[in-house]
Short mmCIF file of C-alpha atoms in Angstrom, two decimals:
data_model
loop_
_atom_site.label_atom_id
_atom_site.label_comp_id
_atom_site.label_asym_id
_atom_site.label_seq_id
_atom_site.Cartn_x
_atom_site.Cartn_y
_atom_site.Cartn_z
CA UNK A 1 150.58 140.94 40.95
CA UNK A 2 150.86 139.42 44.32
CA UNK A 3 150.07 135.76 45.02
CA UNK A 4 147.55 135.09 47.72
CA UNK A 5 148.59 132.06 49.86
CA UNK A 6 145.12 131.70 51.30
CA UNK A 7 142.86 129.25 49.55
CA UNK A 8 139.14 129.81 50.01
CA UNK A 9 138.55 126.02 50.16
CA UNK A 10 141.09 125.24 52.89
CA UNK A 11 139.94 122.49 55.29
CA UNK A 12 140.16 123.65 58.93
CA UNK A 13 140.25 120.01 60.22
CA UNK A 14 143.16 118.98 58.01
CA UNK A 15 145.72 118.92 60.82
CA UNK A 16 143.49 117.01 63.25
CA UNK A 17 143.22 113.70 61.42
CA UNK A 18 146.82 112.75 60.85
CA UNK A 19 148.37 109.34 61.59
CA UNK A 20 149.77 110.25 65.01
CA UNK A 21 146.44 111.59 66.20
CA UNK A 22 144.76 108.35 65.13
CA UNK A 23 147.33 106.27 67.04
CA UNK A 24 146.90 108.39 70.16
CA UNK A 25 143.12 107.99 70.02
CA UNK A 26 143.18 104.24 69.32
CA UNK A 27 142.83 103.17 73.02
CA UNK A 28 139.81 105.44 73.41
CA UNK A 29 138.13 103.98 70.30
CA UNK A 30 138.86 100.46 71.54
CA UNK A 31 137.31 101.37 74.90
CA UNK A 32 134.21 102.70 73.15
CA UNK A 33 134.03 99.51 71.09
CA UNK A 34 134.26 97.40 74.24
CA UNK A 35 131.45 99.42 75.85
CA UNK A 36 129.28 98.90 72.77
CA UNK A 37 129.89 95.14 72.86
CA UNK A 38 129.07 95.00 76.58
CA UNK A 39 125.89 97.02 76.00
CA UNK A 40 124.72 94.61 73.28
CA UNK A 41 125.61 91.56 75.41
CA UNK A 42 123.72 92.99 78.37
CA UNK A 43 120.63 93.46 76.20
CA UNK A 44 120.76 89.84 75.04
CA UNK A 45 121.26 88.64 78.61
CA UNK A 46 118.28 90.70 79.80
CA UNK A 47 116.08 89.19 77.05
CA UNK A 48 117.16 85.70 78.07
CA UNK A 49 116.37 86.37 81.75
CA UNK A 50 112.94 87.76 80.85
CA UNK A 51 112.16 84.63 78.82
CA UNK A 52 113.17 82.42 81.77
CA UNK A 53 111.01 84.49 84.15
CA UNK A 54 107.99 84.15 81.85
CA UNK A 55 108.53 80.40 81.55
CA UNK A 56 108.80 80.05 85.33
CA UNK A 57 105.63 82.11 85.85
CA UNK A 58 103.67 79.90 83.48
CA UNK A 59 104.95 76.78 85.27
CA UNK A 60 103.95 78.28 88.62
CA UNK A 61 100.44 79.01 87.34
CA UNK A 62 100.08 75.45 86.10
CA UNK A 63 101.33 74.01 89.41
CA UNK A 64 98.94 76.28 91.36
CA UNK A 65 96.05 75.04 89.20
CA UNK A 66 97.04 71.42 89.86
CA UNK A 67 97.36 72.10 93.60
CA UNK A 68 93.92 73.69 93.81
CA UNK A 69 92.37 70.86 91.80
CA UNK A 70 93.91 68.16 93.97
CA UNK A 71 92.98 70.02 97.15
CA UNK A 72 89.34 70.32 96.11
CA UNK A 73 89.24 66.61 95.18
CA UNK A 74 90.73 65.69 98.56
CA UNK A 75 88.22 67.86 100.38
CA UNK A 76 85.39 66.22 98.45
CA UNK A 77 86.67 62.65 99.01
CA UNK A 78 87.35 63.19 102.70
CA UNK A 79 83.73 64.06 103.41
CA UNK A 80 81.77 61.67 105.63
CA UNK A 81 79.43 60.47 102.90
CA UNK A 82 82.28 59.78 100.51
CA UNK A 83 84.21 57.90 103.21
CA UNK A 84 81.21 55.67 103.85
CA UNK A 85 80.87 54.91 100.14
CA UNK A 86 84.59 54.10 99.90
CA UNK A 87 84.43 51.79 102.95
CA UNK A 88 81.36 49.84 101.79
CA UNK A 89 83.26 47.52 99.37
CA UNK A 90 85.63 46.67 102.23
CA UNK A 91 82.61 45.62 104.35
CA UNK A 92 83.27 48.32 106.90
CA UNK A 93 80.29 49.91 108.60
CA UNK A 94 79.76 52.99 110.66
CA UNK A 95 79.31 52.22 114.34
CA UNK A 96 76.07 53.77 115.57
CA UNK A 97 76.78 53.09 119.23
CA UNK A 98 78.22 55.73 121.46
CA UNK A 99 81.75 55.12 122.68
CA UNK A 100 82.29 53.79 126.19
CA UNK A 101 84.46 55.59 128.66
CA UNK A 102 86.90 53.35 130.41
CA UNK A 103 88.30 54.30 133.72
CA UNK A 104 91.05 52.68 135.69
CA UNK A 105 90.45 51.95 139.40
CA UNK A 106 91.95 54.60 141.63
CA UNK A 107 94.76 53.53 143.91
CA UNK A 108 94.70 54.61 147.49
#
């Protein structure tokens, strides 16, 4: 009887994963690890920037509301009737007379 050297369960990848192959591929795996770390860090940075943008937008909306409120109050208080009411405690009155036009004498 003749011995058959072929084993039916032989692993075709057996020669690929030896120690030298692993050492040769180590820089590539480190590069892939670095890319993964950078990808994760970029995601965290993007989340942080989005949170800051949302906070700034809410502050802008609040400041716009305050601006519009103060502007409407100023417009209301600067009306003629409101000015008269504000000047009454100071004993200031509205002059009902028409203004006079002054003219300087012409030189010849």
